[in-house]
Every structure is written in structure tokens, then in C-alpha cells.
Amino acid sequence: MRLTMIGTGYVGLVSGACFSEFGHHVTCVDINPERIDTLNAGGIPIFEPGLDDLVKRSVSAGRLKFTTDIKEGVDGADAVFIAVGTPSRRGDGHADLSYVYEAARQIASNVTGPCVIVNKSTVPVGTARAVEKIVAEVAPPHQVEIASNPEFLREGSAINDFTHPDRVVVGVNSDFARQTMREVYRPLFLRETPIFFTGWESAELIKYAANSFLAVKIGFINEIADLCEKVGGDVKDVAKGIGMDRRIGDKFLNPGPGYGGSCFPKDTLALLKTAEDYEAPVTIVTATVDANNNRKHAMVDRVVNACGGNVSGKTIGILGLTFKPNTDDMRDSPSLEIIPALQKLGAKIRAYDPEGRHQAEPMLPGVEFADGAYEAVEGAAAVVLITEWNEFRALDLRRIKANLAEPVFVDLRNVYIPSEMRELGFTYSSIGRS
Ligand code: NAD
Ligand code: UDX
């Protein structure tokens, strides 16, 4: 089949590369000429493990190409996927759909035959209908149907998530769209992946409900972690103990500094806005959003307490800036709240992140960037581990301690074992382990 991907970000580029690996012919379109130049020169504009090899393979097989030209992009396409950003709208928290609507208009104006426009972007209930209306206004001379196909991949494991999903959700309201989407996902169907067809509204809501549910799960374990600290429990044991109940499951029960990233924060907010619009409150998500916002400030207090109540004039070494490991994405990372708050209290920040520096630097003024973990903690009054990159899991702790001015280790991801850290002579603070 001939597929087009509008947007070459974390979702569009991964989806385009994976679809072409399945054997489809894919053209990726982006309005950002630098992105397309980078891709056409053999580079990858984002960090996602395995993506460079995948893209190279499909490009040299002649099944994947990149262009800024929408006309060229949609020429002959059976399905055109919209994978553009839907950030929180400034001021009110609704999803900003302007990029989606613009893409829909451009696609409808350029189609050269019958095709399906597929919303892969995360979009609120009603968007498929709105896109249908845009297409009707443009009135293309060919049959154009709409499908809603939310994406569930995670950054850092995006290729595996895309090629081995738990399910594929497709909202349709025509046989043509259903048949086309069945063909698109045939390679996964052959692997027995459930392809779950629903109506548009359900498909749109499934995406927000899934992300919000996962956010609630993380928010829940974070609060249980706080309770563990008060009562003398160990949150790792509690999470394991509840996770063994298959009704609960053991995934997404790792406590930390609060969830971040390009999806949970904006999608929980957007769900709340939809709930508000339709007067059907989802109060559990409201509570989760509030708890997650407060949590980042609680992390700052934790660092200050570990430093004896004052960080003014002290250097704090930070390990990890991105919202999770194996990505360079800094969107809504907890580090963006924690670091400026520490700076406000007079701390000097020296930070190291394996892949996040190029995005982080303009977002974190006043931060000194180090080239490695040991350099980041040199002469520091404390080290704070914010993101659990693999290279922080087996640090030479004696070397870390020798480099620090004070042996204070604040581990916001529970990477290390409290008893071992104490034996090594650290004043060690972690999450939910008294
Ligand atoms: P992104 O910001 O990384 O990429 C979006 C790309 O779209 C940019 O390169 C931008 O230049 C391009 N673009 C915007 N308007 C365009 C147009 N009219 N024509 C061509 N290109 C255009 O975004 P992302 O993280 O890939 O997210 C895309 C969507 O997928 C969002 O709705 C997001 O919520 C959803 N999503 C993201 C993830 C994730 O892990 N990042 C996972 C699931 C779903
Ligand atoms: C998320 C969803 O998981 C994915 O299905 C959707 O398509 C996009 O949004 P992503 O944001 O890439 O994916 O990463 P994810 O692994 O879900 O982590 C999100 C945030 O939650 C990170 O800040 C992470 O550190 C945090 N998290 C996750 C926890 O604090 N504890 C956990 O147990 C899991």
C-alpha cells in the first residue's frame, strides 16, 4: 500500500519507518525543512533507540522517503496519517488542534484518488467529525473517509511498542475506512495483534482514558510511597505485593518525581477539559493532576532537607534531565520544575544527561552542563538522580562519593539499595523507603 505520514516527530517518524519495514511504501511529510533535510541527508532528528537503522534500511530498500511537499507526499496514497502535535493550548489546557485541522485541509486539497485520512495524533472527542467537515468544505473530487487510530507507543521503546502492540484501536464509520485500515494493519493482524474497531468517539476517548488511567496508577503509587515513608514500609515491596494481583498488574507502579513527558501531562489536562465541556467530571484525574504538580515541589523540599535545610551557594549535581530514559525529549520533564526551584533557593546546578543536553540547554538557563556523571558531581553538596538512565544504574559509587563535597545522594528513582548506600557512607534519600 501507499501510505503518507504527516509529521515526522516521535510518532510520525517511528510509525512511518515501521510501516515501511512491514512492506508498505511510505512518504513522510513535514513542514519543518530542517527535519526533512536531516532525514534526506541520512540523519535522524530525534533520539529513539533503533530508529536510525530502521530508517536506513527502509530508505535504501526504496520504501521510505521524506519531503516538505504535501502534493508529492499524498500523491497516490491509500491512507494519509496525521501525526502532528496536539500540545496544550496556551491559557486553557484544551488540546490545540490547529495543526491537525491545517494538515486535514492540506491533505483534502491534494488527494489524487480515494483514500482514508487517519488521525494518529491524540485528539479529543469530536475531532474525526470536525475533520470530516473540513474535508466536506474542501470537497475533493475523490472519496475521502476518516479513521481515528490513536497511537500507544512509548518513547524509548517506540519501535517495539509499534511493532508489538497490545492492541490497535481504529475508529471508523464506513466500510471503506474499515477495509483500508484492515489492510494497513494486516502485517500485525498476522501476528495475532487484536485490531479493535470502534466508532470515532470511542477510539478518541480510549486514548485519553488509557493515558489518564496510567497517570492515575503512577499518582497512586507515588502517594502510597509517601505513606510508606511515614509508616516504615517499603514501596517496592508494596508495589510488588499489589502488582502480583493480576487485576492490578505490576506495570506502572514505579514511584518517582512525578510523571512528565509529551503525553500524560497534556492528555490528562485535555481529558479534564472535555469532561468539563460535557459536564461529566472525572474527579480522580483532577486529583491526580494536582498531586503530580505538587509532587515536583515536594521533590525540591526533599533535596533541600537532604542538604541540611539550605542549598544557597551550594552546588547540586543532577543526573538525568529527560522525562524518562532512552529519549532526548524534555517536554514537561520533572527536571524543568525541580532545577529552577533549586536555583531560586540559591543552588548552583551542574547537570549531565546522556542524550537530553541539546533540548535541555535552552530550557534550563544558568545550568552548567557536564560531560559525564562523575564530572557533574565534582565538589557538589549533593547528587540528585532524576532520570534512571542505564548508565546511572551501575555507577562507581566510591568514585561518586570521593568527587562529592558531601556524601549526600538523593535518588528520585530508587535505583540503589538503601542499606548498601548507608554502608558506603552516603546520606541516602530515596522514594517510599524509610
Ligand atoms: P512532535 O512534536 O515530535 O512532531 C510533530 C511534527 O509535526 C513536527 O515535526 C512538526 O513540524 C510537524 N507538523 C506540524 N504541522 C504539520 C503539517 N501541517 N504538515 C506536516 N508536518 C507538520 O509530536 P509527537 O510527539 O510525534 O506527537 C504527535 C502526536 O502523537 C501528538 O498528538 C501526541 O499527543 C501523539 N502521541 C505522541 C506520543 C509520544 O510518545 N510522543 C505517543 C502517542 C501519541
Ligand atoms: C506514554 C504512554 O505510556 C504511551 O502509551 C503513550 O502513547 C504516550 O505516553 P511516554 O510518555 O513515552 O508514554 O512514557 P511512559 O513510559 O509512559 O512514562 C511517562 C512518565 O511516567 C515518565 O515521566 C515516567 O518516568 C513516569 N513513570 C512511568 C513513572 O513515574 N512510573 C512508572 O511506573 C511509569
Coordinates of C-alpha atoms and ligand atoms in Angstrom, one line a residue:
M1 CA 0.0 0.0 0.0
R2 CA 1.0 3.6 -0.3
L3 CA 0.9 5.5 3.0
T4 CA 1.7 9.0 3.9
M5 CA 2.7 10.3 7.3
I6 CA 2.1 14.0 8.0
G7 CA 4.6 15.0 10.7
T8 CA 7.9 13.4 11.3
G9 CA 8.2 13.7 15.1
Y10 CA 8.4 10.9 17.7
V11 CA 5.1 9.3 16.4
G12 CA 5.2 10.1 12.7
L13 CA 8.8 9.1 12.0
V14 CA 8.5 5.9 14.1
S15 CA 5.2 4.9 12.5
G16 CA 6.4 5.7 9.0
A17 CA 9.6 3.7 9.5
C18 CA 7.7 0.7 11.0
F19 CA 5.0 0.7 8.3
S20 CA 7.7 0.7 5.6
E21 CA 9.5 -2.1 7.4
F22 CA 6.2 -4.0 7.1
G23 CA 6.5 -3.6 3.3
H24 CA 4.3 -0.5 2.7
H25 CA 5.6 2.4 0.7
V26 CA 5.7 5.4 2.9
T27 CA 6.2 9.1 2.3
C28 CA 6.8 11.3 5.4
V29 CA 5.9 14.9 5.1
D30 CA 6.9 17.7 7.4
I31 CA 6.6 21.5 7.3
N32 CA 10.0 21.8 9.1
P33 CA 12.5 21.9 6.3
E34 CA 15.5 21.3 8.6
R35 CA 13.9 18.0 9.7
I36 CA 13.4 16.8 6.2
D37 CA 16.9 18.0 5.2
T38 CA 18.4 16.0 8.1
L39 CA 16.4 12.9 7.1
N40 CA 17.3 13.2 3.5
A41 CA 20.9 13.5 4.5
G42 CA 20.7 10.2 6.4
G43 CA 20.4 11.8 9.8
I44 CA 17.7 11.3 12.5
P45 CA 16.3 14.5 14.1
I46 CA 15.3 12.7 17.4
F47 CA 16.9 10.2 19.7
E48 CA 14.9 6.9 19.7
P49 CA 16.8 3.6 20.1
G50 CA 17.0 1.6 16.9
L51 CA 15.3 4.2 14.7
D52 CA 18.4 5.1 12.7
D53 CA 19.0 1.5 11.5
L54 CA 15.3 1.1 10.7
V55 CA 15.1 4.3 8.7
K56 CA 18.3 3.5 6.8
R57 CA 17.1 0.0 5.9
S58 CA 13.7 1.2 4.5
V59 CA 15.2 4.2 2.7
S60 CA 17.8 2.0 0.9
A61 CA 15.0 -0.5 0.1
G62 CA 13.2 2.4 -1.6
R63 CA 10.1 2.1 0.6
L64 CA 10.6 5.3 2.7
K65 CA 11.1 8.9 1.6
F66 CA 10.8 12.4 3.0
T67 CA 9.5 15.6 1.6
T68 CA 8.2 19.0 2.6
D69 CA 5.9 19.0 -0.4
I70 CA 2.4 17.9 0.6
K71 CA 1.4 17.4 -3.0
E72 CA 4.2 15.0 -3.6
G73 CA 3.5 13.4 -0.2
V74 CA -0.1 12.5 -0.7
D75 CA 0.1 11.6 -4.4
G76 CA -1.4 8.1 -4.9
A77 CA -1.8 7.5 -1.1
D78 CA -4.3 4.9 0.1
A79 CA -4.2 6.3 3.6
V80 CA -2.8 9.6 4.9
F81 CA -1.9 9.6 8.7
I82 CA -2.0 12.9 10.6
A83 CA 0.8 12.7 13.2
V84 CA 1.3 16.3 14.1
G85 CA 1.5 17.8 17.6
T86 CA -1.6 18.5 19.7
P87 CA 0.0 20.4 22.6
S88 CA -2.0 22.1 25.4
R89 CA -3.5 25.3 24.1
R90 CA -1.9 28.2 25.9
G91 CA -4.1 29.6 28.6
D92 CA -6.9 27.0 28.8
G93 CA -5.4 23.4 28.7
H94 CA -7.6 22.3 25.7
A95 CA -5.7 20.3 23.1
D96 CA -4.6 22.7 20.4
L97 CA -6.0 21.2 17.2
S98 CA -4.8 23.9 14.8
Y99 CA -2.0 21.7 13.4
V100 CA -4.4 18.8 12.9
Y101 CA -7.0 20.9 11.1
E102 CA -4.4 22.5 8.9
A103 CA -3.0 19.1 7.9
A104 CA -6.5 17.8 7.2
R105 CA -7.2 20.8 4.9
Q106 CA -3.9 20.3 3.1
I107 CA -4.5 16.6 2.6
A108 CA -8.0 17.1 1.3
S109 CA -6.8 19.7 -1.1
N110 CA -4.2 17.4 -2.6
V111 CA -5.6 13.8 -2.7
T112 CA -5.3 12.2 -6.1
G113 CA -7.7 9.3 -5.5
P114 CA -9.9 7.6 -3.0
C115 CA -8.2 7.5 0.4
V116 CA -8.6 7.5 4.2
I117 CA -7.4 10.3 6.4
V118 CA -6.3 8.8 9.7
N119 CA -6.0 10.7 12.9
K120 CA -3.0 9.2 14.7
S121 CA -2.4 12.4 16.7
T122 CA -4.0 12.3 20.2
V123 CA -7.2 14.3 19.6
P124 CA -10.3 15.0 21.7
V125 CA -13.7 13.5 21.1
G126 CA -15.3 15.2 18.1
T127 CA -12.1 15.7 16.1
A128 CA -12.9 13.0 13.5
R129 CA -16.2 14.7 12.9
A130 CA -14.5 18.1 12.6
V131 CA -12.0 16.6 10.1
E132 CA -14.9 15.2 8.1
K133 CA -16.4 18.7 8.0
I134 CA -13.1 20.2 6.8
V135 CA -13.0 17.6 4.0
A136 CA -16.6 18.3 3.0
E137 CA -15.7 22.1 2.8
V138 CA -12.7 21.3 0.5
A139 CA -14.8 18.9 -1.5
P140 CA -12.1 16.8 -3.1
P141 CA -13.1 15.0 -6.3
H142 CA -12.5 11.6 -4.7
Q143 CA -13.9 9.5 -1.9
V144 CA -12.2 10.5 1.3
E145 CA -13.2 8.8 4.6
I146 CA -11.9 9.4 8.1
A147 CA -10.5 7.0 10.7
S148 CA -9.3 7.6 14.2
N149 CA -6.3 5.4 15.1
P150 CA -4.7 6.6 18.4
E151 CA -1.1 5.6 19.0
F152 CA 0.1 4.0 22.2
L153 CA 3.8 3.8 21.7
R154 CA 6.2 5.0 24.4
E155 CA 9.3 7.0 23.7
G156 CA 12.4 5.0 24.4
S157 CA 10.8 1.7 23.3
A158 CA 8.8 3.1 20.5
I159 CA 9.8 0.6 17.8
N160 CA 8.9 -2.4 19.8
D161 CA 5.7 -0.8 21.0
F162 CA 4.7 0.0 17.5
T163 CA 5.6 -3.4 16.0
H164 CA 4.3 -5.5 19.0
P165 CA 1.4 -3.5 20.4
D166 CA -1.1 -5.0 22.9
R167 CA -3.8 -3.8 20.5
V168 CA -4.5 -1.5 17.7
V169 CA -7.6 0.7 18.1
V170 CA -9.3 2.0 15.0
G171 CA -12.4 4.2 15.0
V172 CA -14.3 4.2 11.7
N173 CA -17.8 5.0 10.3
S174 CA -17.5 3.5 6.8
D175 CA -16.7 0.1 5.3
F176 CA -14.2 1.8 3.0
A177 CA -12.2 3.1 6.0
R178 CA -12.5 -0.3 7.8
Q179 CA -11.2 -2.3 4.8
T180 CA -8.4 0.2 4.2
M181 CA -7.3 0.1 7.9
R182 CA -7.5 -3.7 7.9
E183 CA -5.1 -3.8 5.0
V184 CA -2.8 -1.2 6.6
Y185 CA -2.5 -3.3 9.8
R186 CA -2.6 -6.8 8.1
P187 CA 1.1 -7.4 9.0
L188 CA 0.2 -7.1 12.7
F189 CA -3.1 -9.0 12.3
L190 CA -1.0 -11.9 11.0
R191 CA 1.0 -11.7 14.3
E192 CA -2.4 -12.0 16.1
T193 CA -2.4 -8.5 17.4
P194 CA -6.1 -7.6 18.2
I195 CA -7.3 -4.9 15.8
F196 CA -10.2 -3.4 17.7
F197 CA -12.7 -1.5 15.5
T198 CA -14.9 1.0 17.3
G199 CA -16.8 4.2 16.4
W200 CA -14.8 7.5 16.2
E201 CA -15.8 8.8 19.6
S202 CA -14.8 5.7 21.4
A203 CA -11.5 5.5 19.7
E204 CA -10.8 9.1 20.6
L205 CA -11.7 8.6 24.2
I206 CA -9.8 5.3 24.5
K207 CA -6.6 7.1 24.0
Y208 CA -7.3 9.8 26.7
A209 CA -8.7 7.2 29.1
A210 CA -5.7 4.9 28.7
N211 CA -3.2 7.7 29.4
S212 CA -5.2 9.1 32.3
F213 CA -5.6 5.7 33.8
L214 CA -1.8 5.1 33.7
A215 CA -1.3 8.6 35.1
V216 CA -3.7 7.7 38.0
K217 CA -1.7 4.5 38.6
I218 CA 1.6 6.4 38.9
G219 CA -0.1 9.1 41.1
F220 CA -1.5 6.4 43.3
I221 CA 1.9 4.6 43.9
N222 CA 3.6 8.0 44.5
E223 CA 1.2 8.7 47.3
I224 CA 1.5 5.2 48.7
A225 CA 5.3 5.8 48.6
D226 CA 4.8 8.9 50.8
L227 CA 2.7 6.9 53.2
C228 CA 5.4 4.1 53.3
E229 CA 8.0 6.7 54.4
K230 CA 5.7 7.7 57.3
V231 CA 4.8 4.3 58.5
G232 CA 8.1 2.5 57.9
G233 CA 7.1 0.5 54.8
D234 CA 9.0 -0.2 51.6
V235 CA 7.1 0.9 48.5
K236 CA 9.0 -1.6 46.3
D237 CA 7.5 -4.4 48.4
V238 CA 4.1 -2.8 48.4
A239 CA 4.1 -2.3 44.6
K240 CA 5.3 -5.9 44.1
G241 CA 2.7 -7.2 46.5
I242 CA -0.3 -5.4 44.9
G243 CA 1.1 -5.9 41.4
M244 CA 1.0 -9.7 41.8
D245 CA -2.8 -9.4 41.8
R246 CA -3.5 -9.7 38.1
R247 CA -6.5 -7.4 38.4
I248 CA -4.0 -4.7 39.3
G249 CA -0.9 -5.7 37.4
D250 CA 2.7 -4.9 38.1
K251 CA 3.3 -2.3 35.4
F252 CA 3.4 1.5 36.0
L253 CA 3.8 1.1 39.7
N254 CA 7.3 2.7 40.0
P255 CA 7.2 5.7 42.2
G256 CA 9.3 8.7 41.2
P257 CA 9.4 12.5 41.0
G258 CA 6.0 12.7 39.2
Y259 CA 5.2 11.7 35.6
G260 CA 6.3 14.0 32.8
G261 CA 6.7 13.8 29.0
S262 CA 4.8 14.9 25.9
C263 CA 1.7 12.9 26.7
F264 CA 0.5 12.3 30.3
P265 CA 0.6 16.0 31.4
K266 CA -1.2 17.4 28.4
D267 CA -3.6 14.5 27.8
T268 CA -4.8 14.4 31.4
L269 CA -5.5 18.2 31.1
A270 CA -7.3 17.7 27.8
L271 CA -9.5 14.9 29.2
L272 CA -10.4 17.2 32.1
K273 CA -11.4 19.9 29.6
T274 CA -13.6 17.5 27.7
A275 CA -15.1 16.4 30.9
E276 CA -15.8 20.0 31.9
D277 CA -17.3 20.8 28.5
Y278 CA -19.7 17.8 28.7
E279 CA -20.4 18.3 32.5
A280 CA -19.2 14.8 33.3
P281 CA -16.4 15.4 35.9
V282 CA -13.5 12.9 36.1
T283 CA -12.5 13.9 39.6
I284 CA -10.0 11.1 40.1
V285 CA -8.0 12.6 37.2
T286 CA -8.3 16.1 38.7
A287 CA -6.8 14.8 41.9
T288 CA -4.0 13.0 40.0
V289 CA -3.1 16.2 38.1
D290 CA -3.0 18.2 41.3
A291 CA -1.0 15.6 43.1
N292 CA 1.5 15.3 40.3
N293 CA 2.0 19.1 40.2
N294 CA 2.6 19.2 43.9
R295 CA 4.9 16.3 43.8
K296 CA 7.6 18.2 41.9
H297 CA 7.7 20.8 44.7
A298 CA 7.9 18.0 47.3
M299 CA 11.0 16.7 45.5
V300 CA 12.6 20.1 45.9
D301 CA 11.9 20.1 49.6
R302 CA 13.4 16.6 49.7
V303 CA 16.7 17.8 48.2
V304 CA 16.8 20.9 50.5
N305 CA 16.2 18.7 53.6
A306 CA 18.9 16.2 52.4
C307 CA 21.3 19.3 52.2
G308 CA 20.6 20.2 55.9
G309 CA 17.8 22.7 55.1
N310 CA 19.7 25.1 52.9
V311 CA 21.0 24.9 49.4
S312 CA 22.1 28.5 49.0
G313 CA 25.5 28.8 47.5
K314 CA 25.8 25.0 47.2
T315 CA 26.4 23.1 44.0
I316 CA 24.0 20.3 43.3
G317 CA 24.9 17.6 40.8
I318 CA 22.0 16.4 38.7
L319 CA 22.0 13.0 36.9
G320 CA 19.3 12.8 34.2
L321 CA 17.2 15.6 32.7
T322 CA 14.8 14.0 30.3
F323 CA 11.4 12.9 31.5
K324 CA 12.4 9.2 31.2
P325 CA 15.5 7.3 29.9
N326 CA 16.2 6.5 26.3
T327 CA 14.8 9.7 24.9
D328 CA 16.1 13.2 24.3
D329 CA 12.6 14.6 24.9
M330 CA 12.5 17.3 27.6
R331 CA 8.7 18.1 27.3
D332 CA 7.2 18.5 30.8
S333 CA 10.2 16.8 32.4
P334 CA 10.1 17.0 36.2
S335 CA 13.7 18.4 36.0
L336 CA 12.2 21.5 34.4
E337 CA 10.4 22.2 37.7
I338 CA 12.9 20.9 40.2
I339 CA 16.0 22.6 38.8
P340 CA 14.7 26.2 38.5
A341 CA 13.2 25.9 42.1
L342 CA 16.6 24.9 43.4
Q343 CA 18.2 27.7 41.5
K344 CA 15.7 30.1 43.1
L345 CA 16.8 28.9 46.5
G346 CA 20.4 29.9 45.6
A347 CA 21.7 26.5 44.4
K348 CA 24.2 26.2 41.6
I349 CA 23.3 23.3 39.3
R350 CA 25.7 21.1 37.3
A351 CA 23.8 18.5 35.3
Y352 CA 24.5 15.6 33.0
D353 CA 22.2 13.7 30.7
P354 CA 23.3 11.2 28.1
E355 CA 21.0 12.4 25.3
G356 CA 19.0 15.4 26.5
R357 CA 21.5 18.2 26.5
H358 CA 20.7 19.8 23.2
Q359 CA 17.0 20.1 24.1
A360 CA 17.7 20.9 27.8
E361 CA 20.2 23.7 27.4
P362 CA 17.9 26.4 26.1
M363 CA 15.2 25.3 28.6
L364 CA 17.5 25.5 31.7
P365 CA 19.3 28.8 31.8
G366 CA 22.1 29.1 34.4
V367 CA 22.8 25.3 34.5
E368 CA 26.3 24.2 33.9
F369 CA 26.4 21.1 31.7
A370 CA 28.8 18.3 32.4
D371 CA 30.1 15.6 30.0
G372 CA 29.6 12.7 32.4
A373 CA 28.2 11.7 35.8
Y374 CA 31.4 11.9 37.7
E375 CA 32.1 15.4 36.4
A376 CA 28.6 16.5 37.3
V377 CA 29.1 15.7 41.0
E378 CA 32.6 17.2 41.4
G379 CA 32.6 19.3 44.6
A380 CA 28.8 19.1 44.9
A381 CA 27.0 19.2 48.2
A382 CA 24.6 16.5 46.9
V383 CA 23.8 14.4 43.9
V384 CA 20.2 14.1 42.7
L385 CA 19.3 11.3 40.3
I386 CA 16.2 12.4 38.4
T387 CA 16.2 10.1 35.4
E388 CA 17.1 6.4 35.6
W389 CA 19.3 6.1 32.5
N390 CA 21.1 2.7 32.4
E391 CA 24.5 4.3 32.8
F392 CA 23.4 5.6 36.2
R393 CA 22.5 2.1 37.4
A394 CA 26.0 0.9 38.0
L395 CA 27.9 4.0 38.9
D396 CA 31.3 3.6 40.7
L397 CA 29.8 4.8 43.9
R398 CA 33.1 5.1 45.7
R399 CA 34.2 7.5 42.9
I400 CA 30.9 9.4 43.2
K401 CA 31.5 9.8 46.9
A402 CA 35.1 10.8 46.5
N403 CA 34.0 13.5 44.0
L404 CA 31.3 14.9 46.2
A405 CA 32.0 17.6 48.8
E406 CA 29.3 16.0 51.0
P407 CA 28.2 12.3 50.7
V408 CA 24.6 13.2 50.0
F409 CA 22.7 11.1 47.4
V410 CA 19.1 11.8 46.6
D411 CA 17.7 9.0 44.4
L412 CA 14.3 10.0 43.0
R413 CA 14.0 6.7 41.0
N414 CA 15.0 4.1 43.7
V415 CA 17.9 2.9 41.6
Y416 CA 20.1 2.0 44.6
I417 CA 19.7 -0.1 47.7
P418 CA 19.4 1.9 51.0
S419 CA 21.4 -0.5 53.2
E420 CA 24.3 -0.6 50.7
M421 CA 24.3 3.1 50.3
R422 CA 24.5 3.6 54.0
E423 CA 27.3 1.1 54.3
L424 CA 29.2 3.1 51.7
G425 CA 28.8 6.1 53.9
F426 CA 26.2 8.0 52.0
T427 CA 23.4 10.0 53.5
Y428 CA 20.9 8.4 51.1
S429 CA 17.3 9.5 50.4
S430 CA 15.0 7.6 48.1
I431 CA 11.3 7.4 47.5
G432 CA 9.0 5.4 49.7
R433 CA 11.7 3.5 51.6
S434 CA 12.1 4.7 55.2
Ligands
NAD1 P1 6.3 16.1 17.6 O1 6.1 17.5 18.1 O2 7.5 15.3 17.9 O3 6.2 16.1 16.0 C1 5.1 16.7 15.3 C2 5.7 17.1 13.9 O4 4.6 17.5 13.0 C3 6.7 18.2 13.8 O5 7.9 17.8 13.2 C4 6.0 19.3 13.0 O6 6.9 20.1 12.3 C5 5.1 18.5 12.2 N1 4.0 19.3 11.6 C6 3.1 20.1 12.2 N2 2.2 20.6 11.3 C7 2.4 19.9 10.1 C8 1.8 20.0 8.9 N3 0.7 20.7 8.6 N4 2.4 19.2 7.9 C9 3.4 18.5 8.1 N5 4.1 18.4 9.3 C10 3.6 19.1 10.3 O7 5.0 15.3 18.1 P2 4.9 13.8 18.5 O8 5.5 13.6 19.9 O9 5.3 12.9 17.4 O10 3.3 13.7 18.7 C11 2.4 13.7 17.6 C12 1.0 13.3 18.1 O11 1.0 12.0 18.6 C13 0.5 14.2 19.3 O12 -0.9 14.3 19.2 C14 0.8 13.3 20.5 O13 0.0 13.5 21.6 C15 0.6 11.9 20.0 N6 1.4 10.9 20.6 C16 2.7 11.1 21.0 C17 3.4 10.0 21.6 C18 4.8 10.3 22.0 O14 5.3 9.4 22.7 N7 5.5 11.4 21.6 C19 2.8 8.8 21.8 C20 1.5 8.6 21.4 C21 0.8 9.6 20.8
UDX2 C1 3.1 7.5 27.5 C2 2.2 6.2 27.4 O1 2.8 5.2 28.2 C3 2.1 5.8 25.9 O2 1.2 4.6 25.9 C4 1.5 6.9 25.1 O3 1.4 6.5 23.8 C5 2.4 8.2 25.3 O4 2.5 8.5 26.7 P1 5.7 8.0 27.4 O5 5.3 9.4 27.8 O6 6.6 7.9 26.2 O7 4.4 7.1 27.0 O8 6.4 7.3 28.6 P2 6.0 6.4 29.8 O9 6.9 5.3 29.9 O10 4.5 6.2 29.9 O11 6.3 7.4 31.0 C6 5.6 8.6 31.2 C7 6.1 9.3 32.5 O12 5.6 8.5 33.7 C8 7.6 9.4 32.7 O13 7.9 10.6 33.3 C9 7.9 8.2 33.6 O14 9.1 8.4 34.3 C10 6.7 8.2 34.5 N1 6.5 6.8 35.1 C11 6.2 5.8 34.3 C12 6.6 6.7 36.5 O15 6.9 7.6 37.2 N2 6.4 5.4 37.0 C13 6.1 4.3 36.2 O16 5.9 3.3 36.8 C14 6.0 4.5 34.8

